[in-house]
């Protein structure tokens, strides 16, 4: 006698549930196994990242040492402005971690000393233009650009006025061994106008963005405010001796945050608590900087960096030394501490930058430029080196990652870091 149909159905259902239950156990076991495997892989990844970071740091320190050795070889001994030997074409760091030293013409026995005295991370590349010639051209273009912007109201030639409005930046691109001119609108007409009025061909034209000024405790990068409540950031602790022989202590920030010598700066946006006043200010040529004498005895300038990361974590992770970054190479990592984007880092993309400042119809020259993240309110913050020496590099000033070189501030105002 065979099984009834309904009995067969019940048996089939039970069998299916048994299979599902067993399969669920297997899936859970697999999930547990996968979770453990994922956890293991994450831990391995963390260890690998630590090792990679260590290797990157060691390589960068070695590269810095190589760069110093190269500079000793290619720098001419002169009491005036720094000059290089004529065969030197500049240097930059590749994404693969190689320091490329550029030379004009064939490699000579003197140039071979570069390779013999540096690590295997240094390579030689032949280029067309010497760095001296690039600097000479850059300075001539920058000077004319500056004159045109600052005297624009006196320019009667409509074509030159249009070009002046269209031009944004001038820089030396060491990697491409060329002068780069940034225009708001890159057209054949604009290129022809540039060659006509500036007299230079062979430059690289690029479309650029207008430089937006970021003008809107006493650790570097901490927020400060002007009398209107606009926010900026603390740059670097310094001092100088005035004409009466007194030592004036305070810090440097960006000039475009304040209007005049004698203006006060505050620690709060409501402008209730004064912390100091402006005693020096320069917003032209190669500087966007102001010196703030600290007048409130409840506040003391510091060389400690306020932020530890881009999330705004406050700590004393970095303390800057008393030296400053004078020479460096394109591709070096530098950091910026500011009151909006906090601690960010990026690579130097130009050591010779000229930028039109739209708020005062002026041109600022000889700036650093790096690709770190920044935003309004970061202006005045410290730009510095971490990997070797904790040197101050400059004072952050604009949305395209430009900063005033600390060396120019020191030389202009005879400042000392203390």
Coordinates of N, CA and C in Angstrom, one line a residue, residues 141-306:
X141 N 58.4 88.9 -16.8 CA 56.9 88.8 -17.0 C 56.2 89.2 -15.8
X142 N 56.6 88.8 -14.6 CA 56.0 89.1 -13.3 C 56.0 90.6 -13.1
X143 N 57.1 91.3 -13.4 CA 57.3 92.7 -13.2 C 56.3 93.5 -14.1
X144 N 56.2 93.1 -15.4 CA 55.3 93.8 -16.3 C 53.8 93.5 -15.9
X145 N 53.5 92.3 -15.5 CA 52.2 91.9 -15.0 C 51.8 92.7 -13.8
X146 N 52.7 92.9 -12.9 CA 52.5 93.7 -11.7 C 52.2 95.1 -12.1
X147 N 53.0 95.7 -12.9 CA 52.9 97.1 -13.4 C 51.5 97.3 -14.0
X148 N 51.2 96.4 -14.9 CA 49.9 96.5 -15.6 C 48.7 96.4 -14.7
X149 N 48.7 95.5 -13.7 CA 47.6 95.4 -12.8 C 47.5 96.6 -11.9
X150 N 48.6 97.0 -11.3 CA 48.6 98.1 -10.4 C 48.4 99.5 -11.0
X151 N 48.6 99.6 -12.3 CA 48.4 100.9 -13.0 C 47.3 100.7 -14.1
X152 N 46.4 99.8 -13.9 CA 45.4 99.4 -15.0 C 44.6 100.6 -15.4
X153 N 44.3 101.5 -14.4 CA 43.5 102.7 -14.7 C 44.2 103.6 -15.7
X154 N 45.5 103.5 -15.8 CA 46.2 104.4 -16.7 C 46.5 103.8 -18.1
X155 N 46.1 102.5 -18.3 CA 46.3 101.8 -19.5 C 45.2 102.3 -20.5
X156 N 45.6 102.9 -21.6 CA 44.6 103.4 -22.6 C 44.3 102.4 -23.7
X157 N 45.3 101.5 -23.8 CA 45.2 100.4 -24.9 C 44.1 99.4 -24.4
X158 N 43.0 99.3 -25.1 CA 41.9 98.4 -24.7 C 42.3 96.9 -24.7
X159 N 43.2 96.6 -25.7 CA 43.6 95.2 -25.9 C 44.5 94.8 -24.7
X160 N 45.4 95.7 -24.2 CA 46.3 95.4 -23.1 C 45.4 95.3 -21.8
X161 N 44.5 96.2 -21.7 CA 43.6 96.2 -20.5 C 42.8 94.8 -20.4
X162 N 42.3 94.4 -21.6 CA 41.6 93.1 -21.6 C 42.5 92.0 -21.2
X163 N 43.8 92.0 -21.7 CA 44.7 90.9 -21.4 C 45.0 91.0 -19.9
X164 N 45.2 92.2 -19.3 CA 45.5 92.3 -17.9 C 44.3 91.7 -17.1
X165 N 43.1 92.0 -17.5 CA 41.9 91.4 -16.8 C 41.9 89.9 -16.9
X166 N 42.3 89.4 -18.0 CA 42.3 88.0 -18.3 C 43.4 87.2 -17.6
X167 N 44.5 87.8 -17.4 CA 45.7 87.1 -16.8 C 45.5 86.9 -15.3
X168 N 45.8 85.7 -14.8 CA 45.6 85.4 -13.4 C 46.9 85.1 -12.7
X169 N 47.8 84.3 -13.3 CA 49.0 83.8 -12.6 C 50.1 83.6 -13.5
X170 N 51.4 83.7 -13.0 CA 52.6 83.4 -13.7 C 53.4 82.5 -12.8
X171 N 54.0 81.4 -13.3 CA 54.8 80.6 -12.5 C 55.9 79.8 -13.3
X172 N 56.9 79.3 -12.6 CA 57.9 78.4 -13.2 C 57.4 77.0 -13.0
X173 N 57.3 76.2 -14.0 CA 56.9 74.8 -13.8 C 58.2 74.0 -14.1
X174 N 58.9 73.6 -13.0 CA 60.2 72.9 -13.1 C 60.0 71.6 -13.8
X175 N 58.9 70.9 -13.5 CA 58.8 69.6 -14.1 C 58.7 69.7 -15.7
X176 N 58.0 70.7 -16.2 CA 57.9 70.9 -17.6 C 58.9 71.8 -18.2
X177 N 59.8 72.3 -17.3 CA 60.9 73.2 -17.7 C 60.4 74.4 -18.5
X178 N 59.4 75.0 -18.0 CA 58.8 76.1 -18.8 C 58.1 77.1 -17.9
X179 N 57.8 78.3 -18.5 CA 57.0 79.3 -17.8 C 55.5 79.0 -18.1
X180 N 54.7 79.1 -17.1 CA 53.2 78.8 -17.3 C 52.5 80.1 -17.0
X181 N 51.6 80.5 -17.9 CA 50.8 81.7 -17.7 C 49.3 81.2 -17.6
X182 N 48.7 81.5 -16.5 CA 47.3 81.1 -16.3 C 46.3 82.2 -16.8
X183 N 45.4 81.9 -17.6 CA 44.4 82.9 -18.0 C 43.0 82.4 -17.6
X184 N 42.1 83.4 -17.4 CA 40.7 83.0 -17.0 C 40.1 82.4 -18.3
X185 N 40.4 82.9 -19.4 CA 39.9 82.4 -20.7 C 41.1 82.2 -21.7
X186 N 41.4 80.9 -22.0 CA 42.5 80.6 -22.9 C 41.9 80.6 -24.3
X187 N 42.3 81.6 -25.1 CA 41.9 81.7 -26.5 C 43.1 82.0 -27.4
X188 N 43.0 81.7 -28.7 CA 44.1 82.1 -29.6 C 44.4 83.6 -29.6
X189 N 43.3 84.4 -29.4 CA 43.4 85.8 -29.4 C 44.2 86.2 -28.1
X190 N 43.9 85.6 -27.0 CA 44.6 85.9 -25.7 C 46.1 85.6 -25.8
X191 N 46.4 84.4 -26.4 CA 47.8 84.0 -26.6 C 48.6 85.0 -27.5
X192 N 47.9 85.4 -28.5 CA 48.6 86.4 -29.4 C 48.8 87.7 -28.7
X193 N 47.8 88.1 -27.9 CA 48.0 89.3 -27.2 C 49.1 89.3 -26.2
X194 N 49.3 88.1 -25.5 CA 50.4 88.0 -24.6 C 51.7 88.1 -25.3
X195 N 51.9 87.4 -26.4 CA 53.2 87.4 -27.2 C 53.4 88.8 -27.7
X196 N 52.3 89.6 -28.0 CA 52.5 90.9 -28.6 C 53.0 91.9 -27.5
X197 N 52.4 91.8 -26.3 CA 52.7 92.8 -25.3 C 53.8 92.4 -24.3
X198 N 54.0 91.1 -24.2 CA 55.0 90.6 -23.3 C 56.3 90.2 -24.0
X199 N 56.2 89.9 -25.3 CA 57.3 89.6 -26.1 C 57.9 88.3 -25.9
X200 N 57.2 87.3 -25.3 CA 57.7 86.0 -25.1 C 56.8 84.9 -25.7
X201 N 57.5 84.0 -26.4 CA 56.8 82.9 -27.0 C 57.3 81.6 -26.3
X202 N 56.6 80.5 -26.5 CA 57.1 79.3 -25.9 C 56.6 79.0 -24.5
X203 N 55.8 80.0 -24.0 CA 55.2 79.7 -22.6 C 54.0 78.8 -22.8
X204 N 53.7 78.1 -21.6 CA 52.5 77.2 -21.6 C 51.3 78.0 -21.1
X205 N 50.2 78.0 -21.8 CA 49.0 78.7 -21.3 C 48.1 77.7 -20.7
X206 N 47.5 78.0 -19.6 CA 46.5 77.1 -18.9 C 45.4 77.9 -18.4
X207 N 44.2 77.3 -18.3 CA 43.1 77.9 -17.8 C 43.1 77.9 -16.2
X208 N 43.0 79.0 -15.6 CA 43.1 79.0 -14.1 C 41.9 79.5 -13.4
X209 N 41.9 79.5 -12.1 CA 40.8 80.0 -11.3 C 41.2 81.3 -10.6
X210 N 40.3 82.2 -10.4 CA 40.6 83.4 -9.7 C 40.9 83.1 -8.3
X211 N 41.9 83.8 -7.8 CA 42.4 83.6 -6.4 C 41.4 84.3 -5.5
X212 N 40.7 83.5 -4.7 CA 39.7 84.0 -3.7 C 40.4 84.3 -2.4
X213 N 40.4 85.5 -1.9 CA 41.0 85.8 -0.6 C 40.2 85.1 0.5
X214 N 41.0 84.6 1.5 CA 40.3 83.9 2.6 C 40.2 84.7 3.9
X215 N 40.0 86.0 3.7 CA 39.8 86.9 4.8 C 38.4 86.7 5.4
X216 N 37.9 86.4 5.7 CA 36.5 86.3 6.0 C 35.9 87.4 6.3
X217 N 44.8 79.5 21.9 CA 44.5 80.4 20.8 C 45.8 80.8 20.3
X218 N 46.8 80.7 21.2 CA 47.6 81.3 20.2 C 48.5 80.3 19.6
X219 N 48.1 79.1 19.5 CA 48.8 78.1 18.8 C 48.6 78.3 17.3
X220 N 49.5 77.7 16.5 CA 49.5 78.0 15.1 C 48.3 77.3 14.4
X221 N 47.6 78.2 13.7 CA 46.4 77.7 13.0 C 45.1 78.1 13.8
X222 N 45.2 78.5 15.0 CA 44.0 78.9 15.8 C 43.3 80.1 15.2
X223 N 42.0 80.2 15.4 CA 41.2 81.3 14.8 C 41.5 82.6 15.5
X224 N 41.6 83.7 14.7 CA 41.6 85.1 15.2 C 40.6 85.8 14.3
X225 N 40.2 87.0 14.8 CA 39.2 87.8 14.1 C 39.6 89.3 14.0
X226 N 39.1 89.9 12.9 CA 39.3 91.4 12.9 C 38.1 92.1 13.5
X227 N 38.0 93.4 13.4 CA 36.9 94.1 14.1 C 35.6 93.9 13.5
X228 N 35.6 93.4 12.2 CA 34.3 93.1 11.5 C 33.8 91.7 11.8
X229 N 34.6 90.9 12.5 CA 34.2 89.6 12.8 C 34.7 88.6 11.8
X230 N 35.5 89.0 10.8 CA 36.0 88.1 9.8 C 37.1 87.3 10.4
X231 N 37.2 86.0 10.0 CA 38.1 85.1 10.7 C 39.3 84.8 9.8
X232 N 40.4 84.7 10.5 CA 41.7 84.2 9.9 C 42.3 83.2 10.8
X233 N 43.7 83.1 10.7 CA 44.4 82.1 11.5 C 45.7 82.6 11.9
X234 N 46.2 82.1 13.0 CA 47.6 82.5 13.5 C 48.6 81.8 12.7
X235 N 49.7 82.5 12.3 CA 50.7 82.0 11.4 C 51.9 81.5 12.2
X236 N 52.8 82.3 12.7 CA 54.0 81.9 13.3 C 54.5 82.9 14.4
X237 N 54.9 82.4 15.5 CA 55.4 83.2 16.6 C 56.8 83.8 16.1
X238 N 56.9 85.1 16.5 CA 58.2 85.8 16.1 C 58.4 87.0 16.9
X239 N 59.5 87.7 16.7 CA 59.7 88.9 17.4 C 60.7 89.8 16.6
X240 N 60.8 91.1 16.9 CA 61.7 92.0 16.3 C 62.1 93.1 17.3
X241 N 63.2 93.8 17.0 CA 63.6 94.9 17.8 C 63.2 96.2 17.1
X242 N 62.4 97.1 17.8 CA 62.0 98.3 17.2 C 63.0 99.4 17.3
X243 N 62.7 100.6 16.8 CA 63.7 101.7 16.7 C 64.1 102.2 18.1
X244 N 63.3 101.9 19.1 CA 63.7 102.3 20.5 C 64.5 101.2 21.2
X245 N 64.8 100.1 20.5 CA 65.6 99.0 21.1 C 64.7 98.0 21.9
X246 N 63.4 98.1 21.8 CA 62.5 97.2 22.5 C 62.3 96.0 21.7
X247 N 62.1 94.8 22.3 CA 61.8 93.6 21.7 C 60.3 93.4 21.6
X248 N 59.8 93.4 20.4 CA 58.3 93.3 20.2 C 58.0 91.8 19.9
X249 N 57.1 91.2 20.7 CA 56.8 89.8 20.5 C 55.4 89.7 20.1
X250 N 55.2 88.7 19.2 CA 53.8 88.4 18.7 C 53.8 87.3 17.7
X251 N 53.0 87.4 16.6 CA 52.9 86.4 15.6 C 52.6 87.1 14.3
X252 N 52.8 86.3 13.2 CA 52.5 86.8 11.9 C 51.2 86.1 11.3
X253 N 50.5 86.9 10.6 CA 49.3 86.3 9.9 C 49.2 87.0 8.5
X254 N 48.1 86.8 7.8 CA 48.0 87.4 6.5 C 47.6 88.9 6.5
X255 N 48.1 89.7 5.7 CA 47.9 91.1 5.6 C 46.4 91.4 5.2
X256 N 45.8 90.6 4.4 CA 44.5 90.9 3.9 C 43.4 90.7 4.9
X257 N 43.8 90.2 6.1 CA 42.8 90.1 7.2 C 42.6 91.4 7.9
X258 N 43.6 92.3 7.8 CA 43.5 93.6 8.5 C 43.8 94.7 7.5
X259 N 43.3 95.9 7.8 CA 43.4 97.0 6.9 C 44.6 97.9 7.1
X260 N 44.9 98.2 8.3 CA 46.0 99.2 8.6 C 46.8 98.8 9.8
X261 N 48.0 99.4 9.9 CA 48.8 99.3 11.1 C 48.1 100.0 12.2
X262 N 48.0 99.4 13.4 CA 47.2 100.0 14.5 C 45.9 99.3 14.7
X263 N 45.4 98.5 13.7 CA 44.2 97.8 13.9 C 44.4 96.7 14.9
X264 N 43.3 96.4 15.6 CA 43.3 95.3 16.6 C 42.8 94.0 16.1
X265 N 43.3 92.9 16.6 CA 42.8 91.6 16.3 C 42.2 91.0 17.6
X266 N 41.3 90.1 17.4 CA 40.5 89.5 18.6 C 40.5 88.0 18.6
X267 N 40.2 87.5 19.7 CA 40.2 86.0 19.9 C 38.8 85.5 19.7
X268 N 37.8 86.4 19.6 CA 36.4 86.0 19.5 C 35.7 86.7 18.3
X269 N 34.7 86.1 17.7 CA 34.1 86.7 16.5 C 33.3 88.0 16.9
X270 N 32.9 88.1 18.1 CA 32.1 89.3 18.6 C 33.0 90.5 18.8
X271 N 34.4 90.3 18.6 CA 35.3 91.4 18.8 C 35.3 92.0 20.2
X272 N 35.2 91.2 21.2 CA 35.2 91.7 22.6 C 36.5 91.6 23.3
X273 N 37.3 90.5 22.9 CA 38.6 90.3 23.6 C 39.7 90.6 22.7
X274 N 40.4 91.7 22.9 CA 41.6 92.0 22.1 C 42.8 91.2 22.5
X275 N 43.5 90.7 21.5 CA 44.7 90.0 21.9 C 46.0 90.7 21.3
X276 N 45.8 91.6 20.4 CA 47.0 92.3 19.9 C 46.6 93.3 18.9
X277 N 47.6 94.0 18.4 CA 47.4 95.0 17.3 C 48.5 94.9 16.2
X278 N 48.1 95.4 15.1 CA 49.0 95.3 13.9 C 50.1 96.4 14.0
X279 N 51.4 95.9 14.0 CA 52.5 96.9 14.0 C 53.3 96.9 12.7
X280 N 53.1 95.9 11.9 CA 53.7 95.8 10.5 C 52.7 95.2 9.6
X281 N 52.7 95.7 8.4 CA 51.8 95.2 7.4 C 52.3 95.4 6.0
X282 N 52.3 94.4 5.1 CA 52.7 94.6 3.7 C 51.9 93.6 2.9
X283 N 51.2 94.3 1.9 CA 50.3 93.5 1.0 C 50.6 93.9 -0.4
X284 N 51.8 93.6 -0.8 CA 52.2 93.9 -2.2 C 53.5 93.1 -2.5
X285 N 54.0 93.2 -3.7 CA 55.3 92.5 -4.1 C 55.3 91.1 -3.7
X286 N 56.2 90.6 -2.8 CA 56.3 89.2 -2.5 C 55.7 88.9 -1.1
X287 N 54.8 89.8 -0.6 CA 54.3 89.5 0.8 C 52.8 89.8 0.9
X288 N 52.1 88.9 1.6 CA 50.8 89.2 2.1 C 50.9 88.8 3.6
X289 N 51.4 89.7 4.4 CA 51.7 89.4 5.8 C 51.5 90.6 6.7
X290 N 51.1 90.3 7.9 CA 51.0 91.3 9.0 C 51.6 90.8 10.3
X291 N 52.3 91.7 11.0 CA 52.8 91.3 12.3 C 51.9 91.8 13.4
X292 N 51.4 90.9 14.3 CA 50.5 91.2 15.4 C 51.3 91.2 16.7
X293 N 51.4 92.4 17.3 CA 52.0 92.5 18.6 C 51.0 92.0 19.7
X294 N 51.3 91.0 20.5 CA 50.4 90.5 21.5 C 50.4 91.5 22.6
X295 N 49.2 92.1 22.9 CA 49.1 93.1 24.0 C 48.3 92.6 25.2
X296 N 47.7 91.5 25.1 CA 46.9 90.9 26.1 C 47.7 89.9 26.9
X297 N 48.0 90.2 28.2 CA 48.9 89.4 29.0 C 48.3 88.0 29.3
X298 N 47.0 87.8 29.0 CA 46.4 86.5 29.2 C 46.7 85.5 28.1
X299 N 47.4 86.0 27.0 CA 47.7 85.2 25.9 C 49.2 85.2 25.6
X300 N 49.7 84.1 25.2 CA 51.1 84.0 24.9 C 51.3 83.3 23.6
X301 N 52.1 83.9 22.7 CA 52.4 83.2 21.4 C 53.1 81.9 21.6
X302 N 52.9 81.0 20.7 CA 53.4 79.6 20.8 C 53.9 79.1 19.4
X303 N 54.8 78.1 19.5 CA 55.2 77.5 18.2 C 54.6 76.1 18.1
X304 N 53.6 75.8 18.9 CA 52.9 74.5 18.8 C 51.8 74.7 17.8
X305 N 51.6 73.6 17.0 CA 50.5 73.6 16.0 C 49.2 73.2 16.7
X306 N 48.1 74.0 16.4 CA 46.9 73.8 17.1 C 46.2 72.5 16.8

